[in-house]
GROMACS .gro file of C-alpha atoms in nm:
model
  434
    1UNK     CA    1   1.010   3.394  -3.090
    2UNK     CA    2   0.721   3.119  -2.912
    3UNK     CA    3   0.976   2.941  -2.709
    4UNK     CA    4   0.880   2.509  -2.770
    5UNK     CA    5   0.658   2.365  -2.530
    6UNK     CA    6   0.733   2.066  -2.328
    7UNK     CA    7   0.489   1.753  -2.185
    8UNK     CA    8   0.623   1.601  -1.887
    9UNK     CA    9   0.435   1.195  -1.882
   10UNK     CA   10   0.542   1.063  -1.496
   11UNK     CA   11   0.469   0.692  -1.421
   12UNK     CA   12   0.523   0.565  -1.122
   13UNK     CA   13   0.554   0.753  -0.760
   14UNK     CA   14   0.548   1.074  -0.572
   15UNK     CA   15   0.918   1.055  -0.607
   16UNK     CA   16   0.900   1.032  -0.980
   17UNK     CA   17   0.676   1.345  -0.990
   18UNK     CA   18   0.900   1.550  -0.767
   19UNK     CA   19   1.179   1.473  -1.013
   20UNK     CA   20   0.931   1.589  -1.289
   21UNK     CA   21   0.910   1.912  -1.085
   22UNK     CA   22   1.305   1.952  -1.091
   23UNK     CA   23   1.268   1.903  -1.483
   24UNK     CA   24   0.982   2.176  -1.468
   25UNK     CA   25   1.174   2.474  -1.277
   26UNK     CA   26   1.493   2.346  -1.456
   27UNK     CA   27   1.356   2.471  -1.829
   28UNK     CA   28   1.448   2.860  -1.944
   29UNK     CA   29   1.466   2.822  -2.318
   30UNK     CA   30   1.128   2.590  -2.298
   31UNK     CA   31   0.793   2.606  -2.178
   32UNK     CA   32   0.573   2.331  -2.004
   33UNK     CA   33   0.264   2.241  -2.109
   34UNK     CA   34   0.000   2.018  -1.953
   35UNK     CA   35  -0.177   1.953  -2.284
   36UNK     CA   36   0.014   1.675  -2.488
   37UNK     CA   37  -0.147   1.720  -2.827
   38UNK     CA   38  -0.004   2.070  -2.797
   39UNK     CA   39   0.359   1.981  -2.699
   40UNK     CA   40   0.690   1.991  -2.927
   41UNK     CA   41   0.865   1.797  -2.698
   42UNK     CA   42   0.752   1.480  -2.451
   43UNK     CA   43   0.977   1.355  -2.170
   44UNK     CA   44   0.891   0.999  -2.038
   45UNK     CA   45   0.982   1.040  -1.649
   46UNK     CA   46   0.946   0.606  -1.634
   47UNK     CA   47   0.855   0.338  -1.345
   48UNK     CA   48   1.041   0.012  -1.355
   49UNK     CA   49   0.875  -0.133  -1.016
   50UNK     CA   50   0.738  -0.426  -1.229
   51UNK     CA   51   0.761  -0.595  -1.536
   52UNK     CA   52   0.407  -0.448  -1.609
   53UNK     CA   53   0.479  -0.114  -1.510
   54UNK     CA   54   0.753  -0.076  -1.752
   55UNK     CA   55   0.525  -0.216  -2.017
   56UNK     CA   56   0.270   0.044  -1.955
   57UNK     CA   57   0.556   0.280  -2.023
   58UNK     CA   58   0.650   0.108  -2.383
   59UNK     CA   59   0.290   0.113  -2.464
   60UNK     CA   60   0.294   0.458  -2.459
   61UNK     CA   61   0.590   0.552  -2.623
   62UNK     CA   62   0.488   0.359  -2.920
   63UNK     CA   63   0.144   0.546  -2.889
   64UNK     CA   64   0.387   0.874  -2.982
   65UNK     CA   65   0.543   0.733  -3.284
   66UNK     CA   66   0.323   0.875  -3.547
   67UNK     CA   67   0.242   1.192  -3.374
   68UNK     CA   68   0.545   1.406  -3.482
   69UNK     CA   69   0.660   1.466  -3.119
   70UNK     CA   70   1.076   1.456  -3.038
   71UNK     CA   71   1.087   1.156  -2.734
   72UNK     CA   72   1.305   1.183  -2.457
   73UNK     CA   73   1.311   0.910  -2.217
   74UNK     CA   74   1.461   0.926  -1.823
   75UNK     CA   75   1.362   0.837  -1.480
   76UNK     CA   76   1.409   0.402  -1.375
   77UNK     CA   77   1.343   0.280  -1.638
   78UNK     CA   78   1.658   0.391  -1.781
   79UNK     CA   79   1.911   0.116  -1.678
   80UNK     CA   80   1.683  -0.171  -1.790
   81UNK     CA   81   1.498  -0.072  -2.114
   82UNK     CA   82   1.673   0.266  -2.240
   83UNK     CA   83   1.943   0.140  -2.440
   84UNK     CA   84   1.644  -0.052  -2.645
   85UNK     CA   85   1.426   0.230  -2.685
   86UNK     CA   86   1.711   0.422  -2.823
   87UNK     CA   87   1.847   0.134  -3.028
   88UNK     CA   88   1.505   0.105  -3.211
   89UNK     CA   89   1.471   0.429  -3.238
   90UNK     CA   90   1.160   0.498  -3.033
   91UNK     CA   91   1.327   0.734  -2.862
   92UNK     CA   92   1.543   1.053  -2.934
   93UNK     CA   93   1.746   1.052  -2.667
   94UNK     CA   94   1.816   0.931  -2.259
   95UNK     CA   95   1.885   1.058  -1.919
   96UNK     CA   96   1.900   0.930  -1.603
   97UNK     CA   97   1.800   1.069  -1.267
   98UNK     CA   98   2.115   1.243  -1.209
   99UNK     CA   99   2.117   1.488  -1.571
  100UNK     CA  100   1.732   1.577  -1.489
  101UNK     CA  101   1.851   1.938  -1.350
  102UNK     CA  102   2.089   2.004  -1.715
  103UNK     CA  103   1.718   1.936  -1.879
  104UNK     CA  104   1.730   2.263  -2.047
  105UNK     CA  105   2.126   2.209  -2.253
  106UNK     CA  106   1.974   1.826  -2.338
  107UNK     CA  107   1.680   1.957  -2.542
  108UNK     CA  108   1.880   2.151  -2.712
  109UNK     CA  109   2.132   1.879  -2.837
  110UNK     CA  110   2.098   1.803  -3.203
  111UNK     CA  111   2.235   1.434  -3.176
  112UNK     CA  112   2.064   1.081  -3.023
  113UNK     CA  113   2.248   1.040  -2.692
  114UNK     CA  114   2.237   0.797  -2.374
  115UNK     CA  115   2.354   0.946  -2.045
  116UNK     CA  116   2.349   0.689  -1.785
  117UNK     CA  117   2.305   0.773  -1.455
  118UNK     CA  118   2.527   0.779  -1.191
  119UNK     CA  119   2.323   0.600  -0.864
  120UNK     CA  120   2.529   0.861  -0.650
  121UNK     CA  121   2.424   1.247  -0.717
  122UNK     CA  122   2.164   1.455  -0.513
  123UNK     CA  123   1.948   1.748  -0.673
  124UNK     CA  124   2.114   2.095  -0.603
  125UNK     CA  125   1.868   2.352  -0.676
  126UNK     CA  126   1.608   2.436  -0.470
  127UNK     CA  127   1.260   2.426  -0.610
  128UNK     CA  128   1.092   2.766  -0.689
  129UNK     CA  129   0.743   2.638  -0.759
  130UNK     CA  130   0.561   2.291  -0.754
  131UNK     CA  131   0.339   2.360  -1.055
  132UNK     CA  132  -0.033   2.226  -1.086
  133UNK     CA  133  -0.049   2.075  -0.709
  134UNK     CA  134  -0.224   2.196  -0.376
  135UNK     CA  135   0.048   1.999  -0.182
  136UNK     CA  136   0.436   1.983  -0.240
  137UNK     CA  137   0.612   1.676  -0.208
  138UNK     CA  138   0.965   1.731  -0.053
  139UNK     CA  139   1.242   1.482  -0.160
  140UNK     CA  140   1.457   1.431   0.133
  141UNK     CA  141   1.641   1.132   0.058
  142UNK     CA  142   1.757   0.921  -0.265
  143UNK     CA  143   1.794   0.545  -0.280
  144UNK     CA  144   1.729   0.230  -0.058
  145UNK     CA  145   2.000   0.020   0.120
  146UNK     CA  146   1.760  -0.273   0.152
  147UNK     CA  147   1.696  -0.622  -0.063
  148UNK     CA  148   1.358  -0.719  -0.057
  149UNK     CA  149   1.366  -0.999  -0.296
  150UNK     CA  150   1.066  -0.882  -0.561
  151UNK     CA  151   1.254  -0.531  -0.549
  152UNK     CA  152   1.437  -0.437  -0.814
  153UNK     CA  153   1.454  -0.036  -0.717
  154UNK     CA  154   1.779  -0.041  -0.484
  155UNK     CA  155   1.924  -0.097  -0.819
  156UNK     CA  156   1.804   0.184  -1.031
  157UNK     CA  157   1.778   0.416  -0.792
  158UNK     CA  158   2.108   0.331  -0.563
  159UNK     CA  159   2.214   0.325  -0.238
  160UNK     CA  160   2.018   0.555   0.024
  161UNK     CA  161   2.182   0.891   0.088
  162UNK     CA  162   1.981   1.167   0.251
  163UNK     CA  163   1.993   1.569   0.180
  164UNK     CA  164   2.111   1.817   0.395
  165UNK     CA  165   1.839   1.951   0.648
  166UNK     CA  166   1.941   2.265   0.575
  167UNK     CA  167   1.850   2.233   0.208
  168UNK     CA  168   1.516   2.046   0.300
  169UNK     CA  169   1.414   2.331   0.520
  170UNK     CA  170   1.506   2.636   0.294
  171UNK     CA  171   1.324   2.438   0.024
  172UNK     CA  172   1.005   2.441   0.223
  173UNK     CA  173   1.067   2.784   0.349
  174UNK     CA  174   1.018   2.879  -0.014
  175UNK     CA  175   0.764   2.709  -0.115
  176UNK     CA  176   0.573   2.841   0.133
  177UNK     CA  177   0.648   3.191   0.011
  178UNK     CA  178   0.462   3.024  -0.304
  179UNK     CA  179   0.146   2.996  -0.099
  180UNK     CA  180   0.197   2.577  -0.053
  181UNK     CA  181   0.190   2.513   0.346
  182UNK     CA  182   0.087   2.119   0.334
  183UNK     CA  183   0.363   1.931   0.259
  184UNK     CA  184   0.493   1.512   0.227
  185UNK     CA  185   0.778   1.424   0.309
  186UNK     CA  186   0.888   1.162   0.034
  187UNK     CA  187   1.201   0.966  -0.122
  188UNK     CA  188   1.319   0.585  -0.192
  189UNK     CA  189   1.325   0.526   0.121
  190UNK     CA  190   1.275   0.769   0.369
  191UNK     CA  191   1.322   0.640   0.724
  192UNK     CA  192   1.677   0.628   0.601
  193UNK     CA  193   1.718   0.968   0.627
  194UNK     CA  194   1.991   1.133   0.854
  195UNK     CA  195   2.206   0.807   0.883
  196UNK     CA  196   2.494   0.987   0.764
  197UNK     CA  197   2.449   1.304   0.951
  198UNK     CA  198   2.429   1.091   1.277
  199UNK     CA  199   2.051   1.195   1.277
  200UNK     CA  200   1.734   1.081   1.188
  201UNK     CA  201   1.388   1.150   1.017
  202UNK     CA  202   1.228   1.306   1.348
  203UNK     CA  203   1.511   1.549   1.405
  204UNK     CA  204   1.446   1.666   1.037
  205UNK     CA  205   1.046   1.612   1.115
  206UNK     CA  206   1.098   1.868   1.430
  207UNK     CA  207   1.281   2.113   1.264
  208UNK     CA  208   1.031   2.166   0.952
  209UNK     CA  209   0.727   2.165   1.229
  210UNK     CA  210   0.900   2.463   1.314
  211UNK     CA  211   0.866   2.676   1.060
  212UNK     CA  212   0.523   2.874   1.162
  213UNK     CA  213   0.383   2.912   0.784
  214UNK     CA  214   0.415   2.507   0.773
  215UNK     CA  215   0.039   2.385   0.832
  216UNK     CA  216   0.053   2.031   0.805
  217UNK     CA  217   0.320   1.771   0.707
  218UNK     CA  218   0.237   1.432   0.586
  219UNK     CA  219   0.525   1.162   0.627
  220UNK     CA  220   0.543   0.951   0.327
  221UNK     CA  221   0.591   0.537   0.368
  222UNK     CA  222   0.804   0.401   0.647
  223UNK     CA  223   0.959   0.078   0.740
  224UNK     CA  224   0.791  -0.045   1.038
  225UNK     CA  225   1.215  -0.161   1.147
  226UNK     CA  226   1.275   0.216   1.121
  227UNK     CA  227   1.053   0.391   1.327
  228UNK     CA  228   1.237   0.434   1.672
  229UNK     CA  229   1.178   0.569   1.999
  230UNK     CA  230   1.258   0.913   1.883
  231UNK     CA  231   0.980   0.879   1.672
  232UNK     CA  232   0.734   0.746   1.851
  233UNK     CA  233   0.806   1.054   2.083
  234UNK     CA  234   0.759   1.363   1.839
  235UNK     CA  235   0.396   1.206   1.673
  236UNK     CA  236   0.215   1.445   1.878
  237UNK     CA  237   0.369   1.741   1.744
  238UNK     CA  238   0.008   1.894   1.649
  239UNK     CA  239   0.133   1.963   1.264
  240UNK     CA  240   0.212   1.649   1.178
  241UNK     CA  241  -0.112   1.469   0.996
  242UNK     CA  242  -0.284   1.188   1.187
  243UNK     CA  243  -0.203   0.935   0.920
  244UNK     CA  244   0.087   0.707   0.893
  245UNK     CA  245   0.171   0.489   0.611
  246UNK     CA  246   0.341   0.187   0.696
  247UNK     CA  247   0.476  -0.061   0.490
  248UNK     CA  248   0.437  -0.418   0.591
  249UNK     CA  249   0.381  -0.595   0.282
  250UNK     CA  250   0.256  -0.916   0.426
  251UNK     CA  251   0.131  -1.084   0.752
  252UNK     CA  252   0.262  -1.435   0.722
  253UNK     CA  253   0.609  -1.487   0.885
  254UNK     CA  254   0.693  -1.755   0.647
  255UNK     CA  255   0.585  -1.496   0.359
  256UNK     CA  256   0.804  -1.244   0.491
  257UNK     CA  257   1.145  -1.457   0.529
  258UNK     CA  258   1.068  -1.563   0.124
  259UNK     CA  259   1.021  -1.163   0.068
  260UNK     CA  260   1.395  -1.113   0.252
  261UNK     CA  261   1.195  -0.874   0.484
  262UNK     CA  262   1.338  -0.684   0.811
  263UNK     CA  263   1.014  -0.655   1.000
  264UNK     CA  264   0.824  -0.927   1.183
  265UNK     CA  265   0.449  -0.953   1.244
  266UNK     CA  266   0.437  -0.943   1.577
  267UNK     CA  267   0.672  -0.648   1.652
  268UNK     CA  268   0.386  -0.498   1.374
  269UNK     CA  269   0.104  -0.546   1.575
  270UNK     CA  270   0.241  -0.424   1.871
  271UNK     CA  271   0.356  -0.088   1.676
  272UNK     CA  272   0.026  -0.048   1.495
  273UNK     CA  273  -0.178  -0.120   1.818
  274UNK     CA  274   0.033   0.189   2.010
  275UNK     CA  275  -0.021   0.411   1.702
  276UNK     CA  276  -0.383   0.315   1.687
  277UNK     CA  277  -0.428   0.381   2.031
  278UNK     CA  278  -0.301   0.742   2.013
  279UNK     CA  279  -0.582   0.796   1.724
  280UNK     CA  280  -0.384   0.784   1.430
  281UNK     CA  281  -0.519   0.652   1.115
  282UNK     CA  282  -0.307   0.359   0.962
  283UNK     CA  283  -0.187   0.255   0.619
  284UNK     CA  284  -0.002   0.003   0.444
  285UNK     CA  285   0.143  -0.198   0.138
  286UNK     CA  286   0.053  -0.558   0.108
  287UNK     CA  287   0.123  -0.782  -0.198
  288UNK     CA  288  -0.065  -1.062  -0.258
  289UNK     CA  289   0.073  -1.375  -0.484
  290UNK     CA  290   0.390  -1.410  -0.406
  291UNK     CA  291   0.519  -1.696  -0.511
  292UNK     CA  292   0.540  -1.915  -0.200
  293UNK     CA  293   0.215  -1.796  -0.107
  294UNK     CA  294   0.041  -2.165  -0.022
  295UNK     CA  295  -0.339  -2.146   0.088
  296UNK     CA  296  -0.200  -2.235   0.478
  297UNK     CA  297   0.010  -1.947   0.465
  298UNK     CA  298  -0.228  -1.746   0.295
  299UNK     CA  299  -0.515  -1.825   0.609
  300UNK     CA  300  -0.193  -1.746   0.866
  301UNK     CA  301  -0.162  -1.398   0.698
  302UNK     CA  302  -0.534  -1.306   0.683
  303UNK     CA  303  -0.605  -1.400   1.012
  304UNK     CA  304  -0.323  -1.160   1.140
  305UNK     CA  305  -0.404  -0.859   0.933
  306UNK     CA  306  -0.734  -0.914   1.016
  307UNK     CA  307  -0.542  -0.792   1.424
  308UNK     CA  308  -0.431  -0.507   1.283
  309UNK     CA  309  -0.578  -0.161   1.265
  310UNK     CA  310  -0.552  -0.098   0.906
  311UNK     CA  311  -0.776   0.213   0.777
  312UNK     CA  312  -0.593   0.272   0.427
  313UNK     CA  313  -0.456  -0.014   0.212
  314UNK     CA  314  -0.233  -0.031  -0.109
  315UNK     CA  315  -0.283  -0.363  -0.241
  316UNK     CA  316  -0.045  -0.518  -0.514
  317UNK     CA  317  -0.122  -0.850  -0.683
  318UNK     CA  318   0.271  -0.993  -0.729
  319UNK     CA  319   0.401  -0.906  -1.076
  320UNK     CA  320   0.772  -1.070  -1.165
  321UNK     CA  321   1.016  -0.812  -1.193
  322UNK     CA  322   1.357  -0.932  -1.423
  323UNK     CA  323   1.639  -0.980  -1.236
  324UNK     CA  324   1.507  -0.980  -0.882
  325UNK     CA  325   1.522  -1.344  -0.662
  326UNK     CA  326   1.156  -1.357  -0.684
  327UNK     CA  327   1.127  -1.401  -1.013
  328UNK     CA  328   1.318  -1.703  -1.017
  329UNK     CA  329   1.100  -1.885  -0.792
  330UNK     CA  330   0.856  -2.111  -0.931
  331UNK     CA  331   0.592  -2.188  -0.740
  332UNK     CA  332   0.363  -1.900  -0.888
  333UNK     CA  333   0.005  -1.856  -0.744
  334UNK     CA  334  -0.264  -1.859  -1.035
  335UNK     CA  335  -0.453  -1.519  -1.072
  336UNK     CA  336  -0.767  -1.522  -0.967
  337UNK     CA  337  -0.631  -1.676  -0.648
  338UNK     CA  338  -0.445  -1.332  -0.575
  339UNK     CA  339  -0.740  -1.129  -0.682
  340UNK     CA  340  -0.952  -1.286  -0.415
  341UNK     CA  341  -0.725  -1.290  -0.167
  342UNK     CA  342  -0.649  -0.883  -0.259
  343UNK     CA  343  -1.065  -0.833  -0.216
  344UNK     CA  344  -1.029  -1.012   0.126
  345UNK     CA  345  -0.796  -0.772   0.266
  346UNK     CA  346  -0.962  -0.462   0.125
  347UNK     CA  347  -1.256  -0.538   0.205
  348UNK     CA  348  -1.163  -0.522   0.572
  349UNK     CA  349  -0.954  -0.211   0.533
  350UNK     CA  350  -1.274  -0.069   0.383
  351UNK     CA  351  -1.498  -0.184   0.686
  352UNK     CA  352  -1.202  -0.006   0.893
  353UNK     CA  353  -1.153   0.270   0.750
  354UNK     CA  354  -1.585   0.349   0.764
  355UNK     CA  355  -1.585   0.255   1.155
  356UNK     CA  356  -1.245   0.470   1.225
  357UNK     CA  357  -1.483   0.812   1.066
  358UNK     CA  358  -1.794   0.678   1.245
  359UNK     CA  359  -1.609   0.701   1.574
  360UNK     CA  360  -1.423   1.029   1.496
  361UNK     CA  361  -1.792   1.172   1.428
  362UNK     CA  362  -1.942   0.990   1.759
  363UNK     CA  363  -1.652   1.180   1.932
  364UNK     CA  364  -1.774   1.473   1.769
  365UNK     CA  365  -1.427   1.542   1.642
  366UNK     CA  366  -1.371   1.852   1.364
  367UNK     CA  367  -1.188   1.770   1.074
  368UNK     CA  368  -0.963   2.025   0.884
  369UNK     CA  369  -0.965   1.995   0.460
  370UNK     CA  370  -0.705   2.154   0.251
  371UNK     CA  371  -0.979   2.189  -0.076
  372UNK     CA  372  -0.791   2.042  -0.375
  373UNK     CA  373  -1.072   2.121  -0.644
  374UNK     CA  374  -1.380   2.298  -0.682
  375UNK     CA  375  -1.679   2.276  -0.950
  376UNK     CA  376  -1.952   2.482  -0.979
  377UNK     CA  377  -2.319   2.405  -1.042
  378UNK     CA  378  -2.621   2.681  -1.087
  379UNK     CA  379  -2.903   2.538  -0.903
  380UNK     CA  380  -3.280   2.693  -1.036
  381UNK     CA  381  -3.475   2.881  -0.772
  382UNK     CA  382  -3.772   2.750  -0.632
  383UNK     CA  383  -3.925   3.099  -0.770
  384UNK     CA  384  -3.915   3.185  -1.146
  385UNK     CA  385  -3.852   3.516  -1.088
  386UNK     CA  386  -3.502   3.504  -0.917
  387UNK     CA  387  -3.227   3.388  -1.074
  388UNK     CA  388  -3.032   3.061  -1.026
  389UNK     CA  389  -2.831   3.022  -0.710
  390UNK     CA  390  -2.483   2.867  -0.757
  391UNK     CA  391  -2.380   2.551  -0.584
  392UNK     CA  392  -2.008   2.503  -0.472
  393UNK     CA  393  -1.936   2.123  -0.453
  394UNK     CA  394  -1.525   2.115  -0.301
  395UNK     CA  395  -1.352   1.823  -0.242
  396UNK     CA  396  -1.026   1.775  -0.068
  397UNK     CA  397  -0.864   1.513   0.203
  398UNK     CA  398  -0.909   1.592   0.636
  399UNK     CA  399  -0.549   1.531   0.902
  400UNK     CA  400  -0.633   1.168   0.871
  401UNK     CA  401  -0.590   1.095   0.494
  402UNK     CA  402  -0.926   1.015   0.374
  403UNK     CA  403  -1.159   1.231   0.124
  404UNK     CA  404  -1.432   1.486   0.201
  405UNK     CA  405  -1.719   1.619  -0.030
  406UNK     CA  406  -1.855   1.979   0.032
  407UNK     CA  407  -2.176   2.149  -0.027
  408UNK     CA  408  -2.220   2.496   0.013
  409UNK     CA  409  -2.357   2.812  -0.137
  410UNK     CA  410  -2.066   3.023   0.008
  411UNK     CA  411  -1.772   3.070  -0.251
  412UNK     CA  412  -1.504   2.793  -0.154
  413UNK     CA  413  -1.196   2.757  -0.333
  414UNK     CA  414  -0.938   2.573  -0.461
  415UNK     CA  415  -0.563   2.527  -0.197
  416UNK     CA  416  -0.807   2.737   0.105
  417UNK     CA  417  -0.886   2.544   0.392
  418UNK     CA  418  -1.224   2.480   0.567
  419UNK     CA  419  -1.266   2.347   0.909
  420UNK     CA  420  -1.580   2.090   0.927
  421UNK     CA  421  -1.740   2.041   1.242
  422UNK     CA  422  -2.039   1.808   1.145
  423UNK     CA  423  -2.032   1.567   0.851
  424UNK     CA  424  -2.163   1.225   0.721
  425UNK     CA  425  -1.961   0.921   0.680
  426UNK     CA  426  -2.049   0.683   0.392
  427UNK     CA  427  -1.864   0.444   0.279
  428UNK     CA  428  -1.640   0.613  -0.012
  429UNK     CA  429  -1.607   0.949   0.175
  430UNK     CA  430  -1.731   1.209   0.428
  431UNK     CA  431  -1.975   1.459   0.310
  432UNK     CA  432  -2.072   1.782   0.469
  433UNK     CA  433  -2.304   2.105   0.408
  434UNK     CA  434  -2.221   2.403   0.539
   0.00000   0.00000   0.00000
C-alpha cells in the first residue's frame, strides 16, 4: 500500500525549519513530499514574530480550505491563534513544539485535538538526515530568558535551556556521515547556551571545530551582551566562517532603553570595530519605526550606525505584536517614514558590504564556495560543425557570507566546493570564470 504523503509549509526562522526537519525524520508510516498539490496531508510549522507574520500564516491556511487537504497546525503560532483555527474549523488538529517528534501517532489520530505545548521539553532524537539543504542547521538551544519589549517569542517559545554538547556533537558527527560538513549553529537564543552546564557557546564552538570532517561552522545571531572574552579568543579557529551576525537592533540609546535592550551603543562600536579589525564580515538586525522613534532620535541613530562596520543588514520596519509593551505605546511613526529611514541604513550596508569584497580582492584574498545550485546552459559553437558546448553557471555563498556566481565549462556541482582565487565584485554578488 502507497504510504500518504506529507507537505511540511515553515514560516518563520532557521529554527522553525530545523523543527520541520525533526517532523521529517520523525515520519515511518508517511512520506514527505516537497510538492503541495501532491500532498494528503499539510502541516503549518507557524511564525508568530509579528502581527503580520501570523497573518501571512492565516492567509494561507484559508488558501487550503477548498483543496481537500487534512490541516495540521504547530510551531508559535500555537499559543496565540491555534485554539481559533481549530474552533473554526480551519484546521484538523494542533501541536506544539514539544509533540513535533510523536508526528507520526498524531497523523494517525481520527479525532480534532489541541496539544499545547509545554515551554520546557528538548528534542531527543538525533537527526539522521537534513533533507533538501546543502547546509544543516544544528539546534543547540531552546528559548530566550530576555524581554525586549516588541518581543513576544520568550513567551511561545519559553525560557532558554541549552542541549547537551554531547548530543550536539554526535548530531553533527552524523550528519556528516550524510555528506553535510557546513554547518549553523542556531536556536532562540543562542549565546545562552551552556549557562546551565557552567559553560558557554565557545566551549561547545571548540569542541565541534574538532571534529576533522567539520569544514566550516557558521554561528547563528548573537547578543552583542553575550559575546565574552572566551569568545573573542577562539574566532580564529580557522573553521569557523568569517561572518558574524550580531544583533543590535538600533543605534539610538534612547531607542534602545524604550526597546528594554541589554546592549549599549558604544560598548557596540567598540566590539564591532575589534571584530572588523580582525577581517570579519559583520551583520545585524535593526528595526526601524518603533514607536518612540522621533526624527532627533532617528538622526542620533543614523549617524552612529553610519560608525559601524556593517557589511550584511536585516532590516525590519516595526510591526505591533499583541500582547507585547510595545504595542501599547502610542506614539506610532507613519510608514513611509520607516521605509525611508530602512533605505537609509541599507543603503550604507550595501556601499559596505561592495567596499569590504573590493578590498578582500585588492588583497588578493581566495574565497572558498560551498555550491548550493547548479543550472546548465548549451552554448552554440562558433563552428557549425561541432556540437554545442555546455555552460555550468553555480552559485553558492564564500567564508564571509555573501553570494558568488560561477562560470565554467568544467562540470561543477551541487554541495562540492570550489576554491576561487580571482573574481569580480559588483554590487549584488561576486562573479568568477574559471
Amino acid at each position: 500500500m502507497q504510504k500518504q504523503k506529507v507537505y511540511f509549509k515553515t514560516f518563520g526562522c532557521r529554527t522553525n525549519l530545523f523543527d520541520t526537519q525533526v517532523m521529517i525524520n520523525a515520519l515511518q508510516d508517511f512520506t514527505q513530499t516537497p510538492y503541495e498539490e501532491e500532498s494528503d496531508f499539510v502541516i503549518v510549522n507557524s511564525c508568530a514574530v509579528t502581527n503580520g507574520a501570523e497573518s501571512g500564516v492565516r492567509n494561507y491556511i484559508h488558501r487550503l480550505q477548498n483543496e481537500g487537504k487534512r490541516i495540521y497546525f504547530t510551531g508559535c503560532g500555537v499559543q496565540t491563534q491555534g485554539q481559533n483555527l481549530l474552533d473554526k474549523g480551519l484546521v484538523f488538529g494542533v501541536f506544539g513544539h514539544s509533540h513535533k517528534e510523536n508526528i507520526n501517532a498524531i497523523l494517525k489520530q481520527k479525532q480534532s485535538f489541541f496539544l499545547e505545548d509545554d515551554l520546557k521539553s528538548l528534542d531527543n532524537k538525533i537527526l539522521g538526515d537534513f533533507v533538501g539543504k546543502s547546509r544543516a542547521f544544528i539546534k543547540i538551544q531552546e528559548g530566550c530568558d530576555f524581554a525586549c519589549s516588541y518581543c513576544i517569542i520568550p513567551s511561545v517559545r519559553g525560557k532558554a535551556r541549552s542541549f547537551p554538547q554531547e548530543k550536539i556533537i554526535s548530531q553533527v558527527e552524523k550528519l556528516t556521515q550524510k555528506g553535510f560538513d557546513e554547518f549553523i549553529l542556531t536556536g532562540t537564543n543562542i549565546g545562552s547556551w551552556g549557562k546551565e552546564f557552567g559553560k558557554d557557546i565557545a566551549n561547545l564552538i571548540e569542541s565541534l571545530c574538532a571534529i576533522p570532517s567539520l569544514k566550516r561552522l557558521r554561528i547563528g545571531s548573537l547578543e552583542p551582551s553575550q559575546i565574552n572574552t572566551h569568545f573573542l579568543e577562539i574566532l580564529q579557529t580557522p573553521k569557523i566562517e568569517r561572518h558574524l551576525h550580531i544583533a543590535l537592533q538600533h543605534t539610538a540609546p534612547a531607542m534602545l532603553k524604550i526597546m528594554n535592550r541589554l546592549n549599549t551603543f558604544p560598548k557596540d562600536l567598540e566590539l564591532f570595530t575589534l571584530l572588523a579589525n580582525q577581517g570579519f564580515a559583520l551583520g545585524s538586525d535593526f528595526i526601524v519605526g518603533h514607536p518612540g522613534e522621533s526624527e532627533e532620535i532617528w538622526r542620533e541613530a543614523f549617524a552612529n550606525f553610519s560608525l559601524l562596520p556593517l557589511t550584511h543588514l536585516h532590516s525590519f520596519i516595526y510591526s505591533p505584536r499583541d500582547n507585547t509593551p510595545s504595542a501599547l505605546l502610542q506614539d506610532r511613526i507613519n510608514g513611509k517614514i520607516a521605509k525611508e529611514r530602512k533605505q537609509q541604513i541599507e543603503t550604507q550596508v550595501a556601499k559596505n558590504n561592495l567596499h569590504f569584497r573590493e578590498n578582500l580582492k585588492l588583497r588578493h584574498k581566495s574565497l572558498n564556495i560551498l555550491i548550493e545550485n547548479v543550472l546548465i546552459k548549451e552554448v552554440k559553437a562558433e563552428s557549425s560543425d561541432k556540437n554545442p558546448c555546455p555552460k555550468y553557471i553555480a552559485q553558492g555563498f564564500d567564508e564571509y557570507y555573501n553570494p558568488m556566481q560561477i562560470e565554467t565549462q568544467n562540470p561543477l556541482y551541487k554541495d562540492s566546493w570550489v576554491l576561487i582565487t580571482h573574481f569580480t565584485p559588483k554590487m549584488d554578488k561576486n562573479y568568477a570564470e574559471i
